[in-house]
XYZ file of C-alpha atoms in Angstrom:
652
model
C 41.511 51.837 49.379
C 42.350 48.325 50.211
C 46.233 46.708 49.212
C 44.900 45.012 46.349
C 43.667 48.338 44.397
C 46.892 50.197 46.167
C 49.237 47.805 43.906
C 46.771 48.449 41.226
C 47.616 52.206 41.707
C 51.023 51.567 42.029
C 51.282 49.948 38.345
C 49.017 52.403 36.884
C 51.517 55.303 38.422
C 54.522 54.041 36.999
C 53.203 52.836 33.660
C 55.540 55.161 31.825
C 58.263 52.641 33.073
C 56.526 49.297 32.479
C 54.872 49.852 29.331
C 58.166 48.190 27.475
C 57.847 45.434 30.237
C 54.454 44.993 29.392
C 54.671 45.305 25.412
C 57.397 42.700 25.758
C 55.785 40.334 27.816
C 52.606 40.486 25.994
C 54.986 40.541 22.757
C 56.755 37.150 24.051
C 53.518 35.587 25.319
C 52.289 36.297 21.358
C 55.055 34.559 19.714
C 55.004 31.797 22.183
C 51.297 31.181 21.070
C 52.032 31.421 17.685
C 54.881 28.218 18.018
C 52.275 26.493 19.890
C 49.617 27.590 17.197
C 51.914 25.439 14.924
C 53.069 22.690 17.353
C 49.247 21.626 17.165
C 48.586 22.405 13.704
C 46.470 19.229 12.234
C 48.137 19.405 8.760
C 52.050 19.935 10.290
C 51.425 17.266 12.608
C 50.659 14.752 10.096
C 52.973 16.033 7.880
C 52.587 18.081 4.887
C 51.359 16.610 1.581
C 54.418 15.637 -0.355
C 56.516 16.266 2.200
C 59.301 13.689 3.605
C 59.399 12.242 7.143
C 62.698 14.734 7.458
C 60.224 17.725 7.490
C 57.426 16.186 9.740
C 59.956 15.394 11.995
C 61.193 18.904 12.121
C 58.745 20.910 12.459
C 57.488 18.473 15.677
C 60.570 18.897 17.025
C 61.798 22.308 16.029
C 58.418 23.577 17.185
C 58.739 21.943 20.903
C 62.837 23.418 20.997
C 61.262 27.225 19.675
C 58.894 27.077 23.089
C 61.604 26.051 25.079
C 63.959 28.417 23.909
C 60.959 31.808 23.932
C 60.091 30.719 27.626
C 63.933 30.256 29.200
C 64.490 33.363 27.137
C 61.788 34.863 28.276
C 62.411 34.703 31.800
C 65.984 35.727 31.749
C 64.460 38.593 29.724
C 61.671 39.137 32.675
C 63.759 39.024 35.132
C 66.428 41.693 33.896
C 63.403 43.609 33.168
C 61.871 43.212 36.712
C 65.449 43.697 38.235
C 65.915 47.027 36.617
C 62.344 48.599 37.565
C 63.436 47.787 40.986
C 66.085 49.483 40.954
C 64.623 52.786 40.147
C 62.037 52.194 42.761
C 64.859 51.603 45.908
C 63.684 55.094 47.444
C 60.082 54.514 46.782
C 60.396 51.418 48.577
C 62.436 53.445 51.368
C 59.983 55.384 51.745
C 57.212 53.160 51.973
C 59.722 51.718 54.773
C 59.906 54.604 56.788
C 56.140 55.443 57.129
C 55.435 51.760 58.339
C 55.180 49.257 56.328
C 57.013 46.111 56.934
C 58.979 43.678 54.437
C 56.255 41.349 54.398
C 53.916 43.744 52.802
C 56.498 44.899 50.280
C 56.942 41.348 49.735
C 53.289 41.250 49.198
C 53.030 44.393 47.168
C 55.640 43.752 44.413
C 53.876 39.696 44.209
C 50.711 41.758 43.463
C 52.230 44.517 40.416
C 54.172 41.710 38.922
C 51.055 39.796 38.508
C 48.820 42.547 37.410
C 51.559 42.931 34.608
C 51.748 39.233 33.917
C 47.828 38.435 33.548
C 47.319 41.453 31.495
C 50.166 40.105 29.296
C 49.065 36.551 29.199
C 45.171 38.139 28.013
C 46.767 40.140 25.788
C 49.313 38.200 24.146
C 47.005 35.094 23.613
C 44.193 37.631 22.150
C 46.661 39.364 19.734
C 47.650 35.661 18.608
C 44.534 34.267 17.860
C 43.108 37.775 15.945
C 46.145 37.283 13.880
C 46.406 33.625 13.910
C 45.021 33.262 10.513
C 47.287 36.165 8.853
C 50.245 34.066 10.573
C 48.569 30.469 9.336
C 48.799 32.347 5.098
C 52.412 33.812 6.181
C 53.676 30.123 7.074
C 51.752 28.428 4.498
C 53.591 30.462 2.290
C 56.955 30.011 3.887
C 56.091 25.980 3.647
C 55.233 25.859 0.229
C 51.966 24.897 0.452
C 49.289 24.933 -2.045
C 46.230 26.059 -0.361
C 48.048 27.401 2.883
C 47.846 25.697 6.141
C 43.818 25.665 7.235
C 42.636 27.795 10.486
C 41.526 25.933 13.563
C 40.216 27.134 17.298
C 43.744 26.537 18.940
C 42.650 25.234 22.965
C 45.794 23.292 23.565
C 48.080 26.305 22.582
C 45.579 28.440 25.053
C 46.066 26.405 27.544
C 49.561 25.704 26.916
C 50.702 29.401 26.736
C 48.512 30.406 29.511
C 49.693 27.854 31.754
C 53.828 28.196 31.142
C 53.812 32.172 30.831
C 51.278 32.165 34.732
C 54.100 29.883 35.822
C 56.442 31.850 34.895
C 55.023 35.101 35.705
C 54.769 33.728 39.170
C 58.192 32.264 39.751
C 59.333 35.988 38.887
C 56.819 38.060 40.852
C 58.352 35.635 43.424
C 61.617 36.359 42.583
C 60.775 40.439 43.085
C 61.493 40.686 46.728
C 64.658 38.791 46.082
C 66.167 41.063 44.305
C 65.643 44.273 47.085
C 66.387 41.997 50.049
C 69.750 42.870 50.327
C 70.456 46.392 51.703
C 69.513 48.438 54.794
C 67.217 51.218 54.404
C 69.972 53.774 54.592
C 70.767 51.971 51.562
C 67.231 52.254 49.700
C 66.848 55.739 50.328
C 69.959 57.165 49.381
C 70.487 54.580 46.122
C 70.482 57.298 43.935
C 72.985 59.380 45.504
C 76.019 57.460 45.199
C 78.799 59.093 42.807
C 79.708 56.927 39.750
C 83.575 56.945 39.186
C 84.487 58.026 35.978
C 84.789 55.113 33.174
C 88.196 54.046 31.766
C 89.759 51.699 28.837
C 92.584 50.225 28.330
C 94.759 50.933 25.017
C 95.819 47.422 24.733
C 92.452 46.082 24.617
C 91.040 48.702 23.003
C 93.327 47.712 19.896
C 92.905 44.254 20.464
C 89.067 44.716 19.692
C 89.849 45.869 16.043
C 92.494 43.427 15.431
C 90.033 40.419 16.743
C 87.117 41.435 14.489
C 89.706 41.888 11.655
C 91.173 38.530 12.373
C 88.285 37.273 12.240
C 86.673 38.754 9.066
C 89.903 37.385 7.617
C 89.593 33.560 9.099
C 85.298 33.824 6.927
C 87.310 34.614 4.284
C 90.540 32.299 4.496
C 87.530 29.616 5.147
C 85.598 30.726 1.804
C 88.660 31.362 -0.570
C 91.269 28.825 0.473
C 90.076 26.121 3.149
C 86.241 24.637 3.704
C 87.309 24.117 7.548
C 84.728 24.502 9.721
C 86.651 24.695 12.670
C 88.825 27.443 11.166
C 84.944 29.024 10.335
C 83.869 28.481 14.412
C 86.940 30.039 15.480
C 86.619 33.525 13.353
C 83.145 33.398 14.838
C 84.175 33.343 18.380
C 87.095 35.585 17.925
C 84.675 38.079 15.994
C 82.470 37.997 19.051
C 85.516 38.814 21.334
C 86.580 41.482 19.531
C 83.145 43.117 19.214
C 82.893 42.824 23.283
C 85.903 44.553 23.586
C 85.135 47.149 21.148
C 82.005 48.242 23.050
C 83.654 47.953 26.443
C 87.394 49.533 26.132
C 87.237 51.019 22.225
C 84.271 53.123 22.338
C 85.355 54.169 25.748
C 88.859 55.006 24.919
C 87.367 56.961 21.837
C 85.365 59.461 23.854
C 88.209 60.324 26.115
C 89.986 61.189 22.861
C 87.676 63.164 21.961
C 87.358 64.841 25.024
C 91.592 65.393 24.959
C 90.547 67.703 22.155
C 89.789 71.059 23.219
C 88.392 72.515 20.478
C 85.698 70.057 20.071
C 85.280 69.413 23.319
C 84.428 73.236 24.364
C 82.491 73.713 21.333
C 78.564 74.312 21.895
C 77.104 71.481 23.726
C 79.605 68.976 22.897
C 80.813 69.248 26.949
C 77.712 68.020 28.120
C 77.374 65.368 25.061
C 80.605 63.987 25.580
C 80.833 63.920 29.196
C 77.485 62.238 29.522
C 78.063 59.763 25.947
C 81.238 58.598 28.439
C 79.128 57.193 31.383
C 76.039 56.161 28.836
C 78.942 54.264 26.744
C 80.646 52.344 29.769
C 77.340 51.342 31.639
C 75.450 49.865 28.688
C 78.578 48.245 26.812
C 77.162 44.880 27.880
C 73.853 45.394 26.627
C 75.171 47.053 23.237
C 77.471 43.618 22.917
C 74.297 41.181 23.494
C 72.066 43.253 21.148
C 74.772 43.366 18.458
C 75.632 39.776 18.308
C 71.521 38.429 18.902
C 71.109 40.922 15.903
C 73.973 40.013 13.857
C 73.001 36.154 14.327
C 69.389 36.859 13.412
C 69.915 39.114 10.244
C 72.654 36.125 9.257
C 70.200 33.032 9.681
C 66.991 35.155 8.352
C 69.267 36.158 4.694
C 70.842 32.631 4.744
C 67.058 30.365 4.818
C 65.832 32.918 2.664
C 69.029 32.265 -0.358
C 68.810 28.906 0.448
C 65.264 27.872 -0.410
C 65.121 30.113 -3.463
C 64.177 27.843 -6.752
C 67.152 29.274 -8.314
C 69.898 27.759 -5.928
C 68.103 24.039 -6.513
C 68.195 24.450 -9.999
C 71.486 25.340 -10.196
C 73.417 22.226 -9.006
C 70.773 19.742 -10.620
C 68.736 21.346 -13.630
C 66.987 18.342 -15.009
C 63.428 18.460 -14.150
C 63.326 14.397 -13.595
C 66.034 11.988 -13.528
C 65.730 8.246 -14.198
C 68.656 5.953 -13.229
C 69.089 2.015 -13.799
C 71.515 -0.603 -13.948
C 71.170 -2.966 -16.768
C 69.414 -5.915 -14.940
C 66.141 -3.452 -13.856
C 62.980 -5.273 -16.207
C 60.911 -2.316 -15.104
C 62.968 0.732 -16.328
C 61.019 1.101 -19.885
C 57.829 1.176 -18.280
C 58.913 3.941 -15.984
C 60.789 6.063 -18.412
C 57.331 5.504 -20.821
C 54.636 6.350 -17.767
C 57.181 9.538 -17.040
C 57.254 10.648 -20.787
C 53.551 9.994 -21.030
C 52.648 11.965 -17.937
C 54.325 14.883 -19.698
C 52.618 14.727 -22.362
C 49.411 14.100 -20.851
C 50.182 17.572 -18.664
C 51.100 19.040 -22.180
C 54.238 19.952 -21.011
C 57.248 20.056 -23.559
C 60.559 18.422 -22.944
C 63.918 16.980 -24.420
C 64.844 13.897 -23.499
C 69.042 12.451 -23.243
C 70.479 10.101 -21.487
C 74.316 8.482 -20.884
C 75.832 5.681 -19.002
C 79.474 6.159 -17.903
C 82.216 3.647 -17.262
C 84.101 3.819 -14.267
C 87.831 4.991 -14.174
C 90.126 3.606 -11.738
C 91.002 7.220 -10.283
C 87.596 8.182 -8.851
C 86.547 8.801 -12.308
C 83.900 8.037 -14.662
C 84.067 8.150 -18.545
C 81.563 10.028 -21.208
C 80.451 10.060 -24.019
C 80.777 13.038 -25.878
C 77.941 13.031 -28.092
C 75.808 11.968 -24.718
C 77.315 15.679 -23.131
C 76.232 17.929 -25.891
C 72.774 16.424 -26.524
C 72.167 17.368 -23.094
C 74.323 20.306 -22.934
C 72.210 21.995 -25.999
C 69.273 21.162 -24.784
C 70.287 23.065 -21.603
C 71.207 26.334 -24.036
C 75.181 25.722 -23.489
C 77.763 25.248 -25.758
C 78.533 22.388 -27.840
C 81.652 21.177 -27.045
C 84.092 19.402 -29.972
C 87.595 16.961 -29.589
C 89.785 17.080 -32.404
C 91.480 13.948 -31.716
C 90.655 10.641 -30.542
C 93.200 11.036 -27.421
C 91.942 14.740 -26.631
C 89.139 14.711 -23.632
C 88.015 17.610 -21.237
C 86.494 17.155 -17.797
C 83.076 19.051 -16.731
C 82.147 20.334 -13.190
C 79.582 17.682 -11.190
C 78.921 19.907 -8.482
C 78.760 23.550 -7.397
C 82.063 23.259 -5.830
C 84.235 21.831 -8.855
C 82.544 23.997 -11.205
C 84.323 26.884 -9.152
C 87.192 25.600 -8.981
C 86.969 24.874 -13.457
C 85.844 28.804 -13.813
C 89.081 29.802 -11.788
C 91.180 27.853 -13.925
C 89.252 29.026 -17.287
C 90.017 32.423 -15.647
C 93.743 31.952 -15.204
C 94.019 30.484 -18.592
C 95.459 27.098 -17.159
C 96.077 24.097 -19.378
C 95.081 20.595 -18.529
C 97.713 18.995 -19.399
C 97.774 14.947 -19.868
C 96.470 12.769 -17.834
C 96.090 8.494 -18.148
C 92.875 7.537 -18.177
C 92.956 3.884 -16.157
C 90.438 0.908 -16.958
C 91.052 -2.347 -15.487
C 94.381 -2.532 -16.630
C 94.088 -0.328 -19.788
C 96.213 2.903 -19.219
C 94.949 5.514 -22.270
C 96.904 8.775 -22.200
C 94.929 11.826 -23.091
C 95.336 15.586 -23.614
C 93.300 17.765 -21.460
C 91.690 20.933 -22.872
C 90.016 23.369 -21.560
C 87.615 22.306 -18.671
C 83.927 22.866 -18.946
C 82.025 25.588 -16.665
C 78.240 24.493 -17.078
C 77.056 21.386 -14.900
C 75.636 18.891 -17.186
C 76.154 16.030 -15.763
C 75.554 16.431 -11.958
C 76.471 14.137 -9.067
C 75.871 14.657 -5.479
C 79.637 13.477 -4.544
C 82.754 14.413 -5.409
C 84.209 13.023 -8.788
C 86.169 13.669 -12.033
C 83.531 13.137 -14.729
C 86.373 13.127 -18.437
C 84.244 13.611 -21.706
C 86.136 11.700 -24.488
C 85.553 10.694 -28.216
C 82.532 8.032 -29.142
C 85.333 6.634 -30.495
C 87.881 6.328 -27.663
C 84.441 5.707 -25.667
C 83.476 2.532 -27.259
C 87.247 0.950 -27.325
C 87.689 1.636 -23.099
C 84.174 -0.020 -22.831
C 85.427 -3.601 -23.390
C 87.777 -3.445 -20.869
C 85.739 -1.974 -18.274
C 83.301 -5.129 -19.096
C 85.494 -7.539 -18.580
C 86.702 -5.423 -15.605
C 83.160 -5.957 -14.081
C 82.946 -9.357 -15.798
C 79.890 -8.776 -17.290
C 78.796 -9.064 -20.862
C 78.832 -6.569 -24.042
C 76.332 -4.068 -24.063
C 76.528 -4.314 -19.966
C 76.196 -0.767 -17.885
C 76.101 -0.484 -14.271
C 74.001 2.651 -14.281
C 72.024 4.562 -17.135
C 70.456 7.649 -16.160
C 68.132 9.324 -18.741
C 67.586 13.196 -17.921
C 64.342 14.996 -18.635
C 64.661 18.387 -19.409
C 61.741 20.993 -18.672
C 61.822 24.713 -18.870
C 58.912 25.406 -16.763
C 60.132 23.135 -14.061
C 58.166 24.487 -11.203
C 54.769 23.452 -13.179
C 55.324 20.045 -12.532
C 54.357 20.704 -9.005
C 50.837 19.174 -9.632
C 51.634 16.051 -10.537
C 55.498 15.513 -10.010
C 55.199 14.242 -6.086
C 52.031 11.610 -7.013
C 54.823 10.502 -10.235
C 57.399 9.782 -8.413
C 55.779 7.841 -5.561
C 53.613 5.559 -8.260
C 57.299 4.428 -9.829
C 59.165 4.528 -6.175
C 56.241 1.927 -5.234
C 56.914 -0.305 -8.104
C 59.451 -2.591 -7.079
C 60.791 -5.342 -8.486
C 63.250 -8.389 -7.337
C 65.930 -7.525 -9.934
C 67.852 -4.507 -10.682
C 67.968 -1.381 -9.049
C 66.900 2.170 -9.714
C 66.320 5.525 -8.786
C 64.046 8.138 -9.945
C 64.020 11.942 -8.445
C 62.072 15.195 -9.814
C 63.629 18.384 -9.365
C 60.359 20.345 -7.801
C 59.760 17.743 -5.366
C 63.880 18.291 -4.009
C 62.740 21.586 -4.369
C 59.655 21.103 -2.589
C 61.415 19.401 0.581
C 64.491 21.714 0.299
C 61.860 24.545 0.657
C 59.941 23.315 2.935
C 63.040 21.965 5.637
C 64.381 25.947 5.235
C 61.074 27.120 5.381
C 60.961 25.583 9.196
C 64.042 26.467 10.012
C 63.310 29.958 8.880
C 60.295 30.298 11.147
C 61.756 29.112 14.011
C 64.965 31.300 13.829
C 63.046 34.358 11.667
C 60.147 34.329 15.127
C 63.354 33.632 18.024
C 65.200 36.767 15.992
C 62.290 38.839 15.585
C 62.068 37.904 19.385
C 65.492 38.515 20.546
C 65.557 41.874 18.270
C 62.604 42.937 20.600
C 64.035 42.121 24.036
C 66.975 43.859 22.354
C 65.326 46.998 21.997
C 63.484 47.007 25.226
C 67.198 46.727 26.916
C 67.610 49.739 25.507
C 64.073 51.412 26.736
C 64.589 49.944 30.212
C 68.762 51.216 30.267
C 66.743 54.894 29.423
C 64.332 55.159 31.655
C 66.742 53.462 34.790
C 68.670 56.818 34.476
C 65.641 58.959 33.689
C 65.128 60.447 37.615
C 69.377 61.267 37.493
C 69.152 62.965 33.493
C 65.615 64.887 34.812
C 67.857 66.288 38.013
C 70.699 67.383 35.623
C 68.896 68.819 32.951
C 66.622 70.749 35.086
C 69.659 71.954 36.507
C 71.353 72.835 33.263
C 68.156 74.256 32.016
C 67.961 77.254 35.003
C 71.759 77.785 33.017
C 70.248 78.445 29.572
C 70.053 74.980 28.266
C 67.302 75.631 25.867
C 64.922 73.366 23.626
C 66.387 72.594 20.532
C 69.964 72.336 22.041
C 68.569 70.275 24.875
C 66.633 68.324 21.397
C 69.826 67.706 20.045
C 71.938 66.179 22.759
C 68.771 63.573 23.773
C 68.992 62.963 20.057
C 72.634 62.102 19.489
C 72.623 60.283 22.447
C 69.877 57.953 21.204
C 70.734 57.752 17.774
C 74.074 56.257 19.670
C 72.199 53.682 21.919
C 69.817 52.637 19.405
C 71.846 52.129 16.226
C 75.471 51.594 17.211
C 74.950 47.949 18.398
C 72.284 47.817 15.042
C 75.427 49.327 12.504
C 77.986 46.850 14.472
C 75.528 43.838 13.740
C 75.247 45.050 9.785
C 78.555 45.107 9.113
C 78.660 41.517 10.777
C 75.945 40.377 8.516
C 77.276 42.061 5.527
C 80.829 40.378 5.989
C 78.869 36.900 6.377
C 76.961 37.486 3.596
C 79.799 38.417 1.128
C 81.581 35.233 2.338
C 78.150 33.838 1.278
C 78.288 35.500 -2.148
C 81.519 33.978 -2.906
C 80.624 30.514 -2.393
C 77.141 29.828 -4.608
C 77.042 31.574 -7.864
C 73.503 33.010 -6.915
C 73.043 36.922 -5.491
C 72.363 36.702 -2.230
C 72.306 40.765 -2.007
C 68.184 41.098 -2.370
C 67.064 38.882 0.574
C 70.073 40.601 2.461
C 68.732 44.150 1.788
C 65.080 43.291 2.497
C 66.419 41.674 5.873
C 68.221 45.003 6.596
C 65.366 47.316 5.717
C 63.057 45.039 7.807
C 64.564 45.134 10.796
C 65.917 48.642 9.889
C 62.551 50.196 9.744
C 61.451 48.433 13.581
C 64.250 50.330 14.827
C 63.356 53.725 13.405
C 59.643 53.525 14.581
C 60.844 52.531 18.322
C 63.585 54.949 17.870
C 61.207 57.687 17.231
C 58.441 56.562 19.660
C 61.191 56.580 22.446
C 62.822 59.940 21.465
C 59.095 61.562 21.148
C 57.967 60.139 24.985
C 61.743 61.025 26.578
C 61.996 64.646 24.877
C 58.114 65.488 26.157
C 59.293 64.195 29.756
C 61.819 66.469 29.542
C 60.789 69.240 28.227
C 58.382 69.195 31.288
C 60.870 69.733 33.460
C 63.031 72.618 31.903
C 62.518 75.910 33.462
């Protein structure tokens, strides 16, 4: 047997420990592959049809950040990995010490195993990529919004790409190897697993400081949602939240056990002794790695739900819910041809619709003036209540945006009045009565502003004065929009985009307009989240994995000490199903404390989310949850099955 098939051996030995290191690897060298699979895409590169620049530009760059992030992830990832298979190894390598072979060949020997592990990876990674390239090619297609789905092609520059940065990395850590057991004499190496642990202990104080940090903090999300939009209020909770949850993994889940363990009569009773007194040392050595996989969790279930709400037709609807929009100031000769070639498209397309249109005048206050036989032509056209003024100096103001129309329902809710306010036109001052303030968004901005319905009457006596505020003639309006309403909004996907562009490219010297279709800001709204949700939905999925394998590699670090103590337990009686249980509760522990921690996270953003768009947000949560959920159960189970048939091995 020469060295080469030795380290060969060597791999194939210990493959029960580095089948998560190889899983993950090949795992990270697939998703890697897959960015690059769309980094080179023909269509995503040229940007999608329809699409703005904003996307294109995007997905380019978001694509080339993604790799970045995977590979310096990656490595970290690989090198904790590599670290902690060492470390299990220190009297294997004492051994191999002691019966003559020299650091060199050591050297030599771990270059050779990480290697092994890193080409098989990079083969198998790359193959599993392109067998499901086209499944991931209908998934993003999908994601993007796109008609026929993005087209399969025979990917050589994300082969090349992925091989080349994954062998570069996978030598830079087999490199790394001999590093890492450098330090230490061979006294040292052979006797690493000997060395008493002290017992772990927490601290009171910062064991309550944990749940008064992550309570703080749930409270700043919610001060931020309820009260104040400041973001830096919003950054801090977030920081403090992460604080607290490091403490509560480090000193409160410590100082818990030891509580538990004051208490004789669970303590004493069956095989809680052994549970407890081993939870205690599992608890304190992994409290780090519980932290990191809660919070990489919590932040992936949070950005997953979030793009998911977000580019749901619903939500674009509901802040603009005309299905085109047509605005022009009075000096624009084209605007009748435009509003005709839109209304004869539709009909063309056979697609029914109610046209209405107003033109307000502006109000000194950050204001603007309706009319109110403009709002309820639109409003019942939109199925909402007809609104009526009883006298010519009564007016009501309606929401323009998401935000104002919460704040309107809250006052509807409290049963606030109005009041009077002066309505201010160049220097006309008309008081008016307020009544109640309208809930529906019919007239929709994308600012800020008080939009006041009034009388046609008390309309058309302000509108003098506001021309000769302007200086412009009678019958004079600075903007006109005319509002096209659709109920089957999304099937004006087929010919919305080539609409739009045909009036955007027909310019003129005079006047000014604007023209926007609501599936086409659908359409790029969808398609920017749909981006962002790959890259942060493939980093999470990602992150969740190296998560997991923590875990795995945290198991099987300890696995030579638990074999040693339950063999000797077992010559005391220990039998199966007790021995069944313990292993159990243990991992049930490791794998889904950090996962609960990171759900109740989520759930807390998610409820802030709730509060703040009038659109449930609870389905794309759930489905997030069960998701990752159910990736947990099946490693859960594939772990417990593999540990528990170790052990059982060894019982006497």
């Amino acid at each position: 047997m020469n060295f080469r098939q030795f380290a060969i051996n060597n791999v194939v030995r210990n493959k029960r420990i580095y089948l998560a290191h190889f899983l993950s690897s090949t795992f990270s060298v697939m998703i890697f592959f897959t960015y690059a699979l769309l980094l080179f895409h023909p269509d995503l590169k040229a940007g999608l049809k329809g699409s703005s620049g904003t996307v294109t530009l995007l997905a380019n760059q978001g694509f080339v950040i993604a790799e970045i992030i995977i590979f310096i992830f990656s490595f970290l990832f690989l090198l904790y990995s590599v670290g902690s298979f060492l470390k299990t190894r220190k009297k294997e390598f004492g051994i191999f010490l002691i019966i003559g072979m020299t650091r060199k060949q050591m050297n030599r020997l771990l270059f050779m195993e990480n290697m092994c592990i890193g080409l098989a990876s990079i083969i198998t990674g790359i193959g599993l990529g392109i067998i499901f390239g086209k499944l991931i090619l209908l998934i993003c297609g999908s994601m993007l919004a796109v008609e026929n789905s993005l087209r399969f092609y025979f990917p050589l520059k994300s082969i090349a790409l992925t091989a080349g940065a994954f062998l570069l990395l996978f030598v830079v850590i087999a490199m790394s190897s001999s590093l890492l057991i450098r330090k230490g004499t061979l006294i040292d190496l052979v006797k690493s697993e000997e060395k008493p642990k002290p017992e772990p202990k927490a601290s009171r104080l910062l064991a309550l400081l944990s749940v008064l940090l992550i309570g703080g903090g749930y409270a700043g999300v919610f001060t931020f949602v309820w009260i104040s939009f400041s973001f830096p209020l919003l950054l801090a909770s977030v920081v403090v939240v992460i604080a607290g949850t490091y403490f509560l993994f480090t000193q409160l889940s410590v100082y818990i056990i030891r509580a538990l363990k004051r208490n004789p009569r669970l303590f004493f009773r069956k095989t809680n002794l052994l549970f407890l007194s081993e939870l205690t040392y599992r608890m304190k050595d992994n409290a780090i790695m519980f932290f990191m996989v809660s919070i990489i969790s919590a932040s992936s279930f949070t950005g997953i739900g979030t793009m998911l709400a977000i580019a749901d037709p619903g939500l674009s609807s509901m802040s603009n819910p005309y299905a085109f929009s047509y605005m022009n100031n009075w000096y624009t000769p084209n605007s009748e041809r435009h509003i005709r070639q839109i209304e004869e498209t539709l009909i063309d397309h056979q697609v029914p619709y109610v046209k209405g249109s107003y033109a307000p005048i502006g109000e000194n206050n950050n204001g603007k003036i309706i009319k109110l036989s403009d709002y309820n032509r639109l409003a019942k056209a939109l199925g909402y209540e007809e609104r009526t003024l009883k006298q010519i100096d009564e007016s009501f103001m309606t929401p323009s945006n998401l935000a104002i129309r919460k704040e309107y329902r809250e006052q509807v809710e409290k049963g606030a009045s109005g009041g009077k306010v002066n309505l201010e036109v160049d220097n006309q001052h008309v008081p008016v009565q307020l009544s109640t303030p309208g809930t529906d968004i019919v007239i929709p901005f994308q600012y800020e502003i008080y939009l006041y319905v009034v009388t046609d009457e008390l309309f058309n006596k302000m509108r003098p004065a506001y021309n000769e505020e302007v200086g412009m003639p009678e019958g004079f309006y600075s903007s006109r929009t005319i509002q096209f309403i659709v109920k089957d909004w999304m099937g004006t996907r087929s010919f919305a985009p080539e609409l739009i562009k045909s009036i955007q490219d027909d310019h003129s010297e005079k006047g000014y307009y604007e023209v926007s279709a609501l599936v086409v800001d659908w359409l790029n709204s969808k398609q920017t989240n749909g981006i962002i949700l790959i890259l942060s939905g493939l980093i999470g999925i990602v992150f969740f994995t190296f998560a997991a394998s923590f875990t795995y590699f945290r198991l099987y670090a300890d696995l030579e000490r638990d074999e040693a103590q339950y063999r000797m337990i077992g010559k005391m009686g220990l039998s199966r199903p007790e021995l069944r249980k313990i292993v159990t509760r243990q991992l049930l522990l490791m794998f889904f404390l950090p996962i609960l921690v990171a759900v109740i996270h989520s759930s807390v953003a998610f409820v802030a989310l709730q509060q703040l768009v009038d659109f449930s947000v609870f389905g794309y949560s759930l489905r997030i949850f069960l998701v990752f959920a159910s990736m947990q159960i099946l490693y859960f189970a594939l772990v417990r099955w593999r540990y528990l048939r170790h052990m059982y091995s060894k019982l006497v």
